Coordinates of C-alpha atoms in Angstrom, one line a residue:
Chain A
M1 CA -95.8 -6.6 217.0
A2 CA -94.6 -4.7 220.0
D3 CA -95.3 -1.0 219.8
I4 CA -92.4 1.2 220.8
S5 CA -92.1 4.8 220.0
L6 CA -89.0 6.3 218.4
S7 CA -88.0 9.8 217.8
E8 CA -87.8 11.2 214.3
A9 CA -84.0 11.4 214.6
E10 CA -83.7 7.7 215.5
K11 CA -86.0 6.7 212.7
R12 CA -83.9 8.8 210.2
Y13 CA -80.8 7.1 211.5
I14 CA -82.2 3.6 210.9
V15 CA -83.6 4.4 207.5
D16 CA -80.4 6.1 206.3
G17 CA -78.5 3.1 207.6
V18 CA -80.5 0.7 205.5
K19 CA -79.9 2.8 202.5
L20 CA -76.2 2.7 203.1
G21 CA -76.2 -1.0 203.7
I22 CA -75.3 -1.1 207.4
R23 CA -78.0 -1.6 210.0
V24 CA -77.9 -0.2 213.5
D25 CA -76.3 -3.4 215.0
G26 CA -73.8 -3.8 212.1
R27 CA -75.8 -6.4 210.3
E28 CA -76.4 -6.2 206.6
R29 CA -79.9 -6.2 205.0
L30 CA -80.1 -10.0 204.7
D31 CA -78.4 -11.0 208.0
Y32 CA -80.3 -12.9 210.7
R33 CA -79.7 -12.4 214.4
Q34 CA -78.4 -15.2 216.7
L35 CA -80.7 -18.2 216.3
E36 CA -81.1 -20.9 218.9
I37 CA -83.4 -23.9 218.6
E38 CA -84.0 -26.4 221.4
T39 CA -86.3 -29.5 221.2
G40 CA -87.6 -32.0 223.5
L41 CA -88.4 -29.6 226.3
V42 CA -92.0 -30.6 227.1
S43 CA -92.1 -34.3 228.0
T44 CA -95.8 -34.5 228.1
A45 CA -96.2 -33.4 224.5
N46 CA -95.4 -35.5 221.4
G47 CA -93.0 -32.9 220.2
S48 CA -91.8 -29.5 221.4
A49 CA -89.4 -26.8 220.4
R50 CA -88.2 -23.5 221.7
V51 CA -86.8 -21.0 219.3
R52 CA -84.9 -17.8 220.3
L53 CA -84.1 -15.4 217.5
G54 CA -82.4 -12.3 219.1
C55 CA -84.9 -11.3 221.7
T56 CA -87.9 -13.1 220.3
D57 CA -88.8 -16.3 222.2
V58 CA -91.5 -18.8 221.2
L59 CA -92.4 -22.2 222.5
I60 CA -94.2 -24.8 220.3
T61 CA -95.7 -28.0 221.4
V62 CA -97.3 -30.7 219.2
K63 CA -99.8 -33.2 220.4
M64 CA -101.3 -36.1 218.5
E65 CA -104.9 -37.2 218.7
M66 CA -106.8 -39.9 216.8
E67 CA -110.1 -38.6 215.3
P68 CA -112.5 -39.4 212.6
P69 CA -111.7 -37.4 209.5
P70 CA -114.0 -34.9 207.9
P71 CA -116.1 -36.3 205.0
Q72 CA -114.3 -34.1 202.4
Q73 CA -110.9 -35.5 203.2
P74 CA -111.3 -39.1 204.4
N75 CA -107.8 -40.2 203.7
D76 CA -105.7 -37.3 205.1
G77 CA -104.6 -36.4 208.6
Q78 CA -104.9 -32.9 209.8
I79 CA -102.9 -30.2 211.4
H80 CA -104.5 -27.5 213.6
F81 CA -102.6 -24.4 214.8
F82 CA -103.4 -22.4 217.8
V83 CA -101.3 -19.4 218.8
N84 CA -101.4 -17.7 222.1
C85 CA -99.7 -14.4 222.7
S86 CA -98.6 -14.4 226.3
A87 CA -99.1 -11.2 228.2
N88 CA -95.5 -11.4 229.2
A89 CA -94.4 -11.0 225.6
A90 CA -95.4 -7.4 225.2
P91 CA -97.4 -4.9 227.3
E92 CA -100.1 -4.5 224.6
F93 CA -100.8 -8.3 224.8
E94 CA -102.5 -7.8 228.1
G95 CA -106.0 -9.2 228.3
R96 CA -107.3 -9.6 224.8
G97 CA -104.8 -7.4 223.2
G98 CA -102.9 -10.2 221.6
E99 CA -105.9 -11.9 219.9
D100 CA -105.6 -10.1 216.6
L101 CA -102.0 -11.1 216.2
A102 CA -102.7 -14.6 217.3
T103 CA -105.5 -15.1 214.8
S104 CA -103.5 -13.8 212.0
L105 CA -100.5 -16.0 212.9
S106 CA -102.7 -19.1 213.1
A107 CA -104.3 -18.3 209.8
M108 CA -100.8 -17.8 208.3
L109 CA -99.6 -21.2 209.6
D110 CA -102.8 -22.9 208.3
R111 CA -102.1 -21.5 204.8
L112 CA -98.4 -22.3 205.1
Y113 CA -99.1 -26.0 205.6
S114 CA -102.2 -26.2 203.4
S115 CA -100.4 -27.5 200.4
P116 CA -99.9 -31.3 200.2
L117 CA -96.4 -30.7 198.9
S118 CA -95.3 -29.2 202.1
L119 CA -96.5 -31.8 204.5
D120 CA -97.8 -35.2 203.3
T121 CA -100.9 -35.6 205.4
S122 CA -101.9 -38.9 203.8
R123 CA -99.1 -40.4 205.9
L124 CA -101.1 -39.4 209.0
C125 CA -104.0 -41.7 208.0
V126 CA -104.5 -44.8 210.1
V127 CA -107.7 -46.2 208.7
P128 CA -109.0 -44.4 205.7
G129 CA -112.4 -42.9 206.3
K130 CA -112.5 -43.9 209.9
H131 CA -109.5 -42.8 211.9
V132 CA -106.8 -40.3 211.2
K133 CA -104.1 -38.7 213.2
V134 CA -104.6 -35.0 214.0
L135 CA -101.7 -32.9 215.1
Y136 CA -102.5 -30.0 217.4
V137 CA -99.7 -27.5 217.3
D138 CA -99.8 -24.9 220.1
V139 CA -97.6 -21.9 219.8
E140 CA -96.9 -19.8 222.8
I141 CA -95.2 -16.4 222.3
L142 CA -93.0 -15.8 225.3
E143 CA -91.2 -12.7 224.2
C144 CA -91.8 -10.4 221.3
G145 CA -88.6 -8.9 220.0
G146 CA -89.3 -8.4 216.4
N147 CA -89.7 -10.9 213.5
L148 CA -92.3 -13.0 215.0
F149 CA -93.5 -14.9 211.9
D150 CA -90.1 -16.3 211.0
T151 CA -89.4 -17.5 214.5
V152 CA -92.8 -19.2 214.8
S153 CA -92.5 -21.0 211.5
L154 CA -89.0 -22.2 212.4
G155 CA -90.3 -23.4 215.7
V156 CA -93.2 -25.3 214.1
K157 CA -90.9 -27.0 211.7
A158 CA -88.5 -27.9 214.5
A159 CA -91.4 -29.2 216.7
L160 CA -92.8 -31.2 213.9
W161 CA -89.4 -32.7 213.3
A162 CA -89.1 -33.6 217.0
T163 CA -92.6 -35.1 217.1
R164 CA -92.6 -38.8 218.1
M165 CA -95.9 -40.5 217.7
P166 CA -96.1 -44.0 219.1
R167 CA -96.8 -46.6 216.5
I168 CA -100.5 -47.8 216.3
Y169 CA -101.3 -51.4 215.5
I170 CA -104.7 -52.6 214.5
T171 CA -105.1 -55.8 216.5
G172 CA -108.5 -56.9 215.5
E173 CA -112.1 -56.2 214.7
D174 CA -114.8 -56.3 217.3
G175 CA -118.4 -56.0 215.9
G176 CA -117.5 -53.5 213.2
E177 CA -115.2 -51.4 215.4
L178 CA -111.5 -51.8 215.0
E179 CA -109.3 -52.4 218.0
F180 CA -106.0 -50.6 218.3
M181 CA -102.9 -51.2 220.3
V182 CA -100.6 -48.3 220.9
S183 CA -97.0 -49.4 221.2
D184 CA -95.2 -48.8 224.5
N185 CA -91.8 -49.3 223.0
P186 CA -90.0 -45.9 222.9
Q187 CA -88.1 -47.0 219.8
E188 CA -91.2 -47.7 217.9
V189 CA -92.2 -44.2 216.9
D190 CA -93.5 -42.6 213.8
R191 CA -92.0 -39.4 212.7
V192 CA -93.4 -36.6 210.6
D193 CA -91.5 -36.0 207.4
V194 CA -90.6 -32.3 207.5
S195 CA -88.1 -32.3 204.6
N196 CA -90.4 -30.2 202.5
A197 CA -92.0 -28.2 205.3
P198 CA -91.9 -24.5 204.5
I199 CA -90.8 -21.6 206.7
L200 CA -91.9 -18.0 206.7
I201 CA -89.6 -15.2 205.8
T202 CA -90.5 -11.6 206.5
H203 CA -89.3 -8.7 204.3
L204 CA -89.8 -5.4 205.9
R205 CA -89.8 -2.4 203.5
I206 CA -87.9 0.4 205.1
T207 CA -87.5 2.8 202.2
E208 CA -88.0 2.7 198.5
N209 CA -86.9 -0.6 196.9
L210 CA -85.1 -1.7 200.0
T211 CA -86.2 -4.4 202.3
V212 CA -84.6 -6.0 205.4
I213 CA -84.8 -9.4 206.8
D214 CA -85.2 -10.2 210.5
P215 CA -86.2 -6.7 211.6
T216 CA -85.7 -5.6 215.2
P217 CA -88.7 -3.9 217.0
E218 CA -87.0 -0.5 216.2
E219 CA -86.8 -1.3 212.5
E220 CA -90.4 -2.5 212.5
C221 CA -91.4 0.9 213.9
C222 CA -89.7 2.6 210.9
G223 CA -91.2 0.6 208.1
P224 CA -94.7 -0.6 208.8
V225 CA -95.3 -2.6 205.7
Q226 CA -93.9 -6.0 205.3
V227 CA -94.5 -9.0 203.1
V228 CA -94.3 -12.5 204.6
V229 CA -93.6 -15.4 202.3
G230 CA -93.7 -19.1 203.1
V231 CA -91.1 -21.0 201.1
T232 CA -90.3 -24.7 201.0
P233 CA -86.7 -26.1 200.6
K234 CA -87.4 -26.7 196.9
G235 CA -88.2 -23.1 196.3
L236 CA -91.9 -23.3 196.1
I237 CA -93.9 -20.5 197.6
T238 CA -96.9 -21.8 199.6
T239 CA -98.2 -18.5 201.0
T240 CA -97.7 -14.8 200.9
Q241 CA -99.2 -12.1 202.9
Q242 CA -98.7 -8.3 203.1
L243 CA -99.0 -6.9 206.5
G244 CA -99.2 -3.4 207.7
A245 CA -100.3 -0.1 206.1
G246 CA -98.2 0.7 203.2
T247 CA -97.4 -0.1 199.6
F248 CA -95.1 -2.4 197.8
A249 CA -93.9 -1.6 194.4
P250 CA -93.8 -4.5 192.0
Q251 CA -90.1 -4.4 191.5
T252 CA -89.5 -4.3 195.2
L253 CA -91.8 -7.3 195.7
S254 CA -90.1 -9.4 193.0
A255 CA -86.7 -8.4 194.2
S256 CA -87.5 -9.5 197.7
L257 CA -89.0 -12.8 196.5
K258 CA -85.8 -13.6 194.7
M259 CA -83.8 -12.8 197.9
E260 CA -86.4 -14.9 199.6
V261 CA -85.5 -18.1 197.8
C262 CA -81.8 -17.4 198.4
G263 CA -82.1 -16.4 202.0
K264 CA -84.4 -19.2 202.9
E265 CA -81.7 -21.7 202.0
G266 CA -79.7 -20.5 204.9
R267 CA -82.3 -21.4 207.4
E268 CA -83.3 -24.6 205.5
V269 CA -79.9 -26.0 205.5
M270 CA -79.5 -25.1 209.1
L271 CA -82.6 -26.9 210.0
M272 CA -81.9 -29.9 207.9
C273 CA -78.4 -30.3 209.1
Y274 CA -79.6 -29.7 212.6
G275 CA -82.0 -32.5 212.0
E276 CA -79.3 -34.9 210.7
K277 CA -76.9 -34.2 213.5
A278 CA -79.4 -34.0 216.2
E279 CA -80.6 -37.5 215.6
K280 CA -77.8 -38.6 217.8
R281 CA -78.2 -36.0 220.4
R282 CA -81.6 -34.8 221.1
N283 CA -82.8 -32.3 223.6
K284 CA -79.8 -30.1 223.1
V285 CA -79.5 -26.5 222.1
L286 CA -77.8 -26.0 218.8
S287 CA -77.0 -22.5 218.0
F288 CA -76.2 -21.3 214.6
M289 CA -73.4 -18.9 214.1
D290 CA -71.0 -17.7 211.4
R291 CA -67.4 -18.0 212.1
K292 CA -64.5 -16.5 210.3
R293 CA -63.1 -19.9 209.8
K294 CA -66.3 -21.3 208.3
K295 CA -66.1 -24.4 206.4
W296 CA -68.6 -23.6 203.7
C297 CA -70.3 -20.7 202.3
L298 CA -73.8 -20.6 201.0
C299 CA -73.4 -17.5 198.9
T300 CA -71.1 -19.3 196.5
G301 CA -72.4 -22.7 197.1
V302 CA -69.0 -24.3 197.0
R303 CA -67.1 -26.6 199.3
I304 CA -69.7 -28.4 201.1
G305 CA -68.7 -30.8 203.8
R306 CA -69.6 -34.4 203.6
E307 CA -72.5 -34.1 206.0
F308 CA -74.2 -31.6 203.8
D309 CA -73.9 -33.4 200.5
C310 CA -77.6 -33.9 200.3
F311 CA -78.2 -30.2 200.2
L312 CA -76.4 -29.6 196.9
S313 CA -79.8 -29.6 195.2
V314 CA -81.1 -27.0 197.6
L315 CA -78.3 -24.7 196.7
R316 CA -79.2 -24.6 193.1
T317 CA -81.5 -21.7 193.3
K318 CA -84.6 -21.7 191.2
W319 CA -86.0 -18.2 190.7
V320 CA -89.7 -18.1 191.2
T321 CA -91.0 -16.3 188.1
S322 CA -94.5 -15.6 188.9
L323 CA -96.3 -15.1 192.2
C324 CA -99.8 -13.8 191.6
Chain B
M1 CA -76.8 -13.9 202.5
A2 CA -76.0 -15.3 205.8
A3 CA -73.5 -18.1 205.8
C4 CA -73.8 -20.3 208.8
M5 CA -72.5 -23.4 210.4
V6 CA -73.7 -25.5 213.3
K7 CA -71.5 -25.0 216.3
E8 CA -69.9 -28.3 217.0
P9 CA -68.6 -28.6 220.6
G10 CA -70.3 -27.1 223.6
L11 CA -73.8 -25.9 223.8
T12 CA -75.0 -22.3 224.0
G13 CA -76.2 -23.1 227.5
D14 CA -72.6 -23.6 228.5
V15 CA -71.5 -20.1 227.7
R16 CA -71.1 -18.8 231.2
R17 CA -71.4 -15.2 232.3
V18 CA -68.0 -13.7 232.9
Q19 CA -67.2 -13.2 236.5
A20 CA -66.7 -9.4 236.6
M21 CA -66.3 -8.0 240.1
V22 CA -64.3 -5.0 238.8
G23 CA -63.9 -3.3 242.2
V24 CA -67.1 -2.4 244.0
Q25 CA -66.8 0.5 246.5
G26 CA -63.1 0.0 246.7
T27 CA -63.3 -3.3 248.7
A28 CA -62.0 -6.4 247.1
H29 CA -64.7 -8.8 248.4
P30 CA -67.9 -7.2 249.6
R31 CA -70.2 -9.2 251.6
L32 CA -73.2 -10.4 249.7
V33 CA -76.5 -11.0 251.4
T34 CA -79.8 -12.4 250.3
P35 CA -83.2 -11.3 251.7
G36 CA -83.8 -12.8 255.1
E37 CA -80.1 -13.3 255.9
V38 CA -79.0 -12.0 259.3
I39 CA -76.5 -9.2 258.9
S40 CA -75.6 -8.6 262.5
Q41 CA -76.8 -9.5 266.0
D42 CA -75.6 -6.2 267.4
T43 CA -78.6 -3.9 268.1
S44 CA -76.4 -0.8 268.4
F45 CA -76.1 -0.4 264.6
M46 CA -78.4 2.0 262.9
R47 CA -80.6 0.4 260.3
G48 CA -80.2 1.9 256.9
H49 CA -82.0 1.1 253.6
G50 CA -82.4 -2.5 252.7
T51 CA -82.5 -3.8 256.3
Y52 CA -85.1 -4.4 259.0
M53 CA -85.2 -5.6 262.5
E54 CA -86.7 -9.0 263.3
K55 CA -86.7 -10.4 266.8
G56 CA -83.8 -8.2 267.8
V57 CA -81.5 -9.0 264.9
Q58 CA -80.8 -7.0 261.8
V59 CA -82.0 -8.8 258.6
A60 CA -81.5 -7.9 255.0
S61 CA -84.6 -7.2 253.0
V62 CA -82.9 -7.1 249.5
A63 CA -80.2 -9.0 247.7
G64 CA -77.1 -7.0 247.6
Y65 CA -73.9 -6.0 249.3
V66 CA -73.4 -4.7 252.8
T67 CA -71.9 -1.3 253.4
R68 CA -71.0 0.0 256.8
V69 CA -70.4 3.6 257.6
N70 CA -69.6 4.1 261.3
R71 CA -72.7 2.8 263.0
L72 CA -75.0 2.7 259.9
I73 CA -75.5 -0.5 258.0
T74 CA -77.1 -0.5 254.6
V75 CA -77.6 -3.1 252.0
T76 CA -77.4 -1.8 248.5
P77 CA -79.1 -4.0 245.9
L78 CA -77.1 -5.2 243.0
R79 CA -79.8 -4.4 240.5
Q80 CA -82.8 -2.2 241.1
M81 CA -85.0 0.2 239.2
Y82 CA -83.7 3.6 238.8
Q83 CA -84.6 5.5 242.0
G84 CA -83.2 8.9 241.1
A85 CA -80.7 11.3 242.7
V86 CA -80.8 15.0 242.5
G87 CA -78.3 16.3 240.0
D88 CA -78.2 13.1 238.0
T89 CA -78.1 13.4 234.2
V90 CA -80.6 11.0 232.6
V91 CA -81.8 10.2 229.1
G92 CA -85.5 10.0 228.8
R93 CA -88.2 9.5 226.2
I94 CA -91.3 11.8 226.0
T95 CA -94.4 9.8 226.5
K96 CA -97.1 12.5 226.9
V97 CA -97.5 16.2 226.2
Q98 CA -99.7 17.9 228.8
T99 CA -100.8 21.4 229.7
N100 CA -97.5 22.9 230.5
R101 CA -95.3 19.9 231.1
W102 CA -94.1 16.7 229.4
K103 CA -94.2 13.2 230.8
V104 CA -90.9 11.5 230.3
D105 CA -90.1 7.8 230.6
V106 CA -86.8 7.4 232.5
N107 CA -86.7 3.7 233.2
S108 CA -88.1 4.3 236.7
R109 CA -91.3 3.3 238.5
L110 CA -93.1 6.4 237.5
D111 CA -92.8 8.6 234.4
A112 CA -90.9 11.8 235.3
E113 CA -92.1 15.3 234.8
L114 CA -90.4 18.0 232.7
R115 CA -92.1 21.4 233.1
L116 CA -92.1 24.0 230.4
S117 CA -90.8 26.5 233.0
N118 CA -87.7 24.3 233.5
I119 CA -86.4 24.2 230.0
Q120 CA -84.4 26.8 228.2
L121 CA -86.8 28.2 225.6
P122 CA -85.5 28.7 222.0
G123 CA -84.5 32.2 221.2
G124 CA -81.5 32.3 223.4
E125 CA -82.5 34.9 226.0
Q126 CA -84.1 33.9 229.3
R127 CA -87.8 34.7 229.3
R128 CA -91.0 33.5 230.9
S129 CA -93.1 31.2 228.9
N130 CA -96.4 32.6 227.7
V131 CA -99.5 31.2 226.1
E132 CA -97.9 30.7 222.6
D133 CA -95.2 28.6 224.1
E134 CA -97.8 26.4 225.7
R135 CA -99.5 25.9 222.4
D136 CA -96.2 25.2 220.7
M137 CA -95.0 22.6 223.1
R138 CA -95.2 19.9 220.5
A139 CA -92.9 21.9 218.2
L140 CA -90.2 21.7 220.8
L141 CA -90.7 18.1 222.1
T142 CA -93.2 15.6 220.9
E143 CA -94.1 12.0 221.9
G144 CA -91.2 9.7 221.2
D145 CA -88.4 12.3 221.3
L146 CA -85.3 11.6 223.3
V147 CA -84.0 14.2 225.7
C148 CA -81.0 14.5 227.9
V149 CA -82.1 16.2 231.2
E150 CA -81.1 16.6 234.8
V151 CA -83.0 15.5 237.9
Q152 CA -84.0 18.6 239.8
K153 CA -86.1 17.2 242.6
I154 CA -87.5 13.9 243.9
C155 CA -91.0 14.0 245.2
D156 CA -92.3 12.0 248.1
D157 CA -93.9 9.3 245.9
G158 CA -90.8 8.8 243.8
L159 CA -91.8 11.1 241.0
L160 CA -88.8 12.8 239.5
R161 CA -88.8 16.5 238.4
L162 CA -86.5 17.1 235.5
A163 CA -84.9 20.3 234.2
A164 CA -83.0 21.2 231.1
R165 CA -81.8 24.6 231.9
N166 CA -78.4 24.3 230.4
I167 CA -77.2 24.4 226.8
K168 CA -75.8 20.9 227.0
F169 CA -79.2 19.4 227.9
G170 CA -82.1 19.2 225.4
K171 CA -83.3 17.1 222.5
L172 CA -81.0 14.4 221.3
S173 CA -80.4 14.1 217.6
Q174 CA -79.6 11.1 215.3
G175 CA -78.2 8.1 217.0
T176 CA -79.2 4.9 218.8
L177 CA -80.5 4.2 222.3
L178 CA -79.6 1.3 224.5
A179 CA -81.2 0.3 227.7
V180 CA -79.1 -1.4 230.4
S181 CA -79.6 -1.8 234.2
P182 CA -78.9 1.4 236.0
S183 CA -76.8 -0.4 238.5
L184 CA -74.2 -1.1 235.8
I185 CA -73.5 2.6 235.1
V186 CA -70.5 3.9 236.9
Q187 CA -71.1 7.1 239.0
D188 CA -69.5 9.9 237.1
K189 CA -69.8 13.7 237.3
Q190 CA -69.7 14.0 233.5
R191 CA -72.2 11.9 231.7
M192 CA -71.6 13.0 228.1
H193 CA -68.3 11.7 226.7
D194 CA -66.7 12.3 223.4
L195 CA -64.9 9.1 222.8
P196 CA -61.7 9.0 220.9
C197 CA -63.1 6.6 218.3
G198 CA -65.3 9.4 216.9
A199 CA -68.7 9.1 218.7
R200 CA -70.4 10.8 221.6
V201 CA -71.9 8.6 224.2
V202 CA -74.3 9.9 226.9
F203 CA -74.3 7.5 229.8
G204 CA -77.6 8.3 231.5
A205 CA -77.7 7.5 235.2
N206 CA -81.0 5.7 234.6
G207 CA -79.5 3.1 232.4
Y208 CA -80.4 4.6 229.1
V209 CA -77.2 5.0 227.0
Y210 CA -77.4 7.1 223.8
I211 CA -74.7 6.9 221.1
T212 CA -74.5 9.7 218.6
P213 CA -72.0 11.0 216.1
T214 CA -69.8 13.8 217.5
V215 CA -71.3 17.2 217.0
P216 CA -68.6 19.6 215.7
Q217 CA -69.8 22.6 217.6
E218 CA -72.7 23.4 220.0
Q219 CA -75.9 24.5 218.3
A220 CA -77.6 27.7 219.5
S221 CA -80.9 26.0 220.0
T222 CA -80.9 22.3 221.1
Y223 CA -84.4 21.7 219.8
I224 CA -83.6 21.6 216.1
V225 CA -82.5 18.1 215.1
N226 CA -79.7 17.7 212.6
F227 CA -81.0 15.4 209.8
E228 CA -77.8 15.3 207.9
E229 CA -76.9 11.8 206.7
V230 CA -74.4 10.1 208.9
P231 CA -71.5 8.6 207.0
V232 CA -70.8 4.9 206.9
E233 CA -67.6 5.0 208.9
V234 CA -69.3 6.8 211.8
R235 CA -72.1 4.3 211.6
K236 CA -69.7 1.4 212.0
T237 CA -68.2 3.0 215.0
I238 CA -71.6 3.5 216.6
G239 CA -72.7 0.0 215.8
R240 CA -69.6 -1.5 217.3
L241 CA -69.9 0.7 220.4
K242 CA -73.5 -0.4 220.8
N243 CA -72.7 -4.1 220.5
C244 CA -69.8 -3.6 223.0
I245 CA -72.0 -2.0 225.6
K246 CA -74.6 -4.7 225.1
L247 CA -72.1 -7.4 225.7
L248 CA -70.7 -5.6 228.8
A249 CA -74.2 -5.4 230.1
H250 CA -74.9 -9.0 229.4
H251 CA -71.8 -10.1 231.4
S252 CA -72.6 -7.6 234.2
I253 CA -69.4 -5.6 233.7
M254 CA -69.6 -2.0 234.9
I255 CA -70.1 0.4 232.1
S256 CA -67.9 3.4 232.0
P257 CA -66.1 5.2 229.2
T258 CA -62.9 3.2 230.0
S259 CA -64.6 -0.2 229.9
V260 CA -66.4 0.7 226.8
M261 CA -63.3 1.9 225.0
T262 CA -61.4 -1.2 226.2
A263 CA -64.0 -3.5 224.8
F264 CA -64.1 -1.5 221.6
D265 CA -60.3 -1.6 221.2
T266 CA -60.2 -5.3 222.0
S267 CA -62.9 -6.1 219.4
I268 CA -60.9 -4.2 216.8
E269 CA -57.6 -5.9 217.8
Q270 CA -59.1 -9.3 217.5
E271 CA -60.7 -8.4 214.2
F272 CA -64.2 -9.2 215.0
E273 CA -66.8 -7.9 212.6
I274 CA -69.5 -5.7 214.1
K275 CA -72.2 -8.3 213.6
D276 CA -70.0 -11.0 215.1
L277 CA -70.2 -9.2 218.4
L278 CA -73.8 -10.4 218.6
K279 CA -72.8 -14.0 219.1
P280 CA -72.5 -15.4 222.6
D281 CA -69.1 -16.9 222.3
V282 CA -67.6 -13.8 220.8
M283 CA -69.3 -11.7 223.5
Q284 CA -67.7 -13.9 226.1
D285 CA -64.3 -13.6 224.5
V286 CA -64.4 -9.8 224.4
A287 CA -65.8 -9.5 227.9
L288 CA -63.1 -11.7 229.3
A289 CA -60.4 -9.7 227.5
T290 CA -61.9 -6.5 228.8
V291 CA -62.0 -7.6 232.4
Q292 CA -58.4 -8.8 232.1
S293 CA -57.1 -5.6 230.6
M294 CA -59.0 -3.5 233.1
N295 CA -57.6 -5.4 236.0
E296 CA -54.0 -4.9 234.9

């Protein structure tokens, strides 16, 4: 991530703050910054999303292509991820500086969506063995303001949700080759089922046994080791990765994973309800904020409004007992 | 755990910036010009900064407001990089340690220079620096340290020469730094303010604002940092101040001790939590309230 230098005094202030439970900007350890998600920006792509989390800004586009499948998986569609760290995002991304981060992010996303439980790729199959839909997901990092992995995963989920693929009809056979017709009707679109799509959550270890979620660049400077976990709405962990030079004690790791499943719900519910509501109004920016007069509270899991009835199951937390 | 709700009406894109205009240079409505706009057809005016002559008329070269002093017309840009002025107090971060000077990032085009001969050496008494001092430079100030210094001289190419010859200048201890546009900082003789809420704020003229807990008494040597743990109450004050300054900067309101304290008091009166001040609608509410109370 962006390298900024801090004085020892500033680092000490940040670390002590985490120990006392109050971060520099007043957030608690598990609080996220202001999140904004916008879809439908790029009209030339099948799906697109822009996510802003605090200062971090990413743009995701999804394009669909029809291709012959690899022989090992003849009945499944595919997803390919490509990440580009724009030189505008941070000074060290100039030239080829952002390549390492880009490759690690793409690899992370590949692993995140590798499980068939997260995304059912068999639905992307058109003609088994001959033609499958391939989704090319392009991630552009516009501004790097801490917590890149979370933002990118949220954007990918939003972009996949917003993807509209025109329906493909098989019209006939001509000498062994199938003929296709792509529907022109804007109402006849296929969507990607992202109800189980996972998102990444980063836990940065600042000091012994204490991790923070959604770190700012200053906090990332204080605690170089972080664990990134990909979690689905049902509480399944699809991928984990430890980044940075440092150690994670077993109890810290398991504690953060438990928080993981809890904390992830917040984002999951947001995205799902965003999905429900935004059916009627696309292309709009929905921002997620807490308000003193909030109607429901995730922490206690009570009093859910009628729109969120379907998420009752999500709120019943299932602790993940083993990881390794 | 974060509890959240989708914001129903209005979109974030609709949260407008607050119209501030809290008195610029004493005039109610300064004349704003954009680059290329003709300022005056009169050739008898002297051309100051931000203007040039084109085909006999005076044209603005920057976007800003026009000031006229007798026969001199200048256009002062609304936002620009910190140019530097002799005597300004700035907050800077050490980027390099060189032979007998430090390079300091002061939010300007070039990194400024702080010479070893221009700082007050530890030990109290005035003395010339010797070879041991040169070798021990890192013990005083190392890369990443924050310092509060004074601009001594501006070289021809824009390089700033800094000095820390006074007891009040030197290394800054625990706290948090915030970068805003230097044009938003109000001109003030005194840059370091001990605010009544219990924190000390250094409003650097270069846009770097540093918030620290109040130091009870001056230390003999300002190069030893106090690593004592800062209590939670003070942290809350500092966090709230930081978010207030951020929201003032976001809405282009001039930052001065008065405006910051007004925003701080407003946020307490309206019972916003510190982390609520990071949200756009809350930011707009507090900014509007601040502008209103300052205009009264």
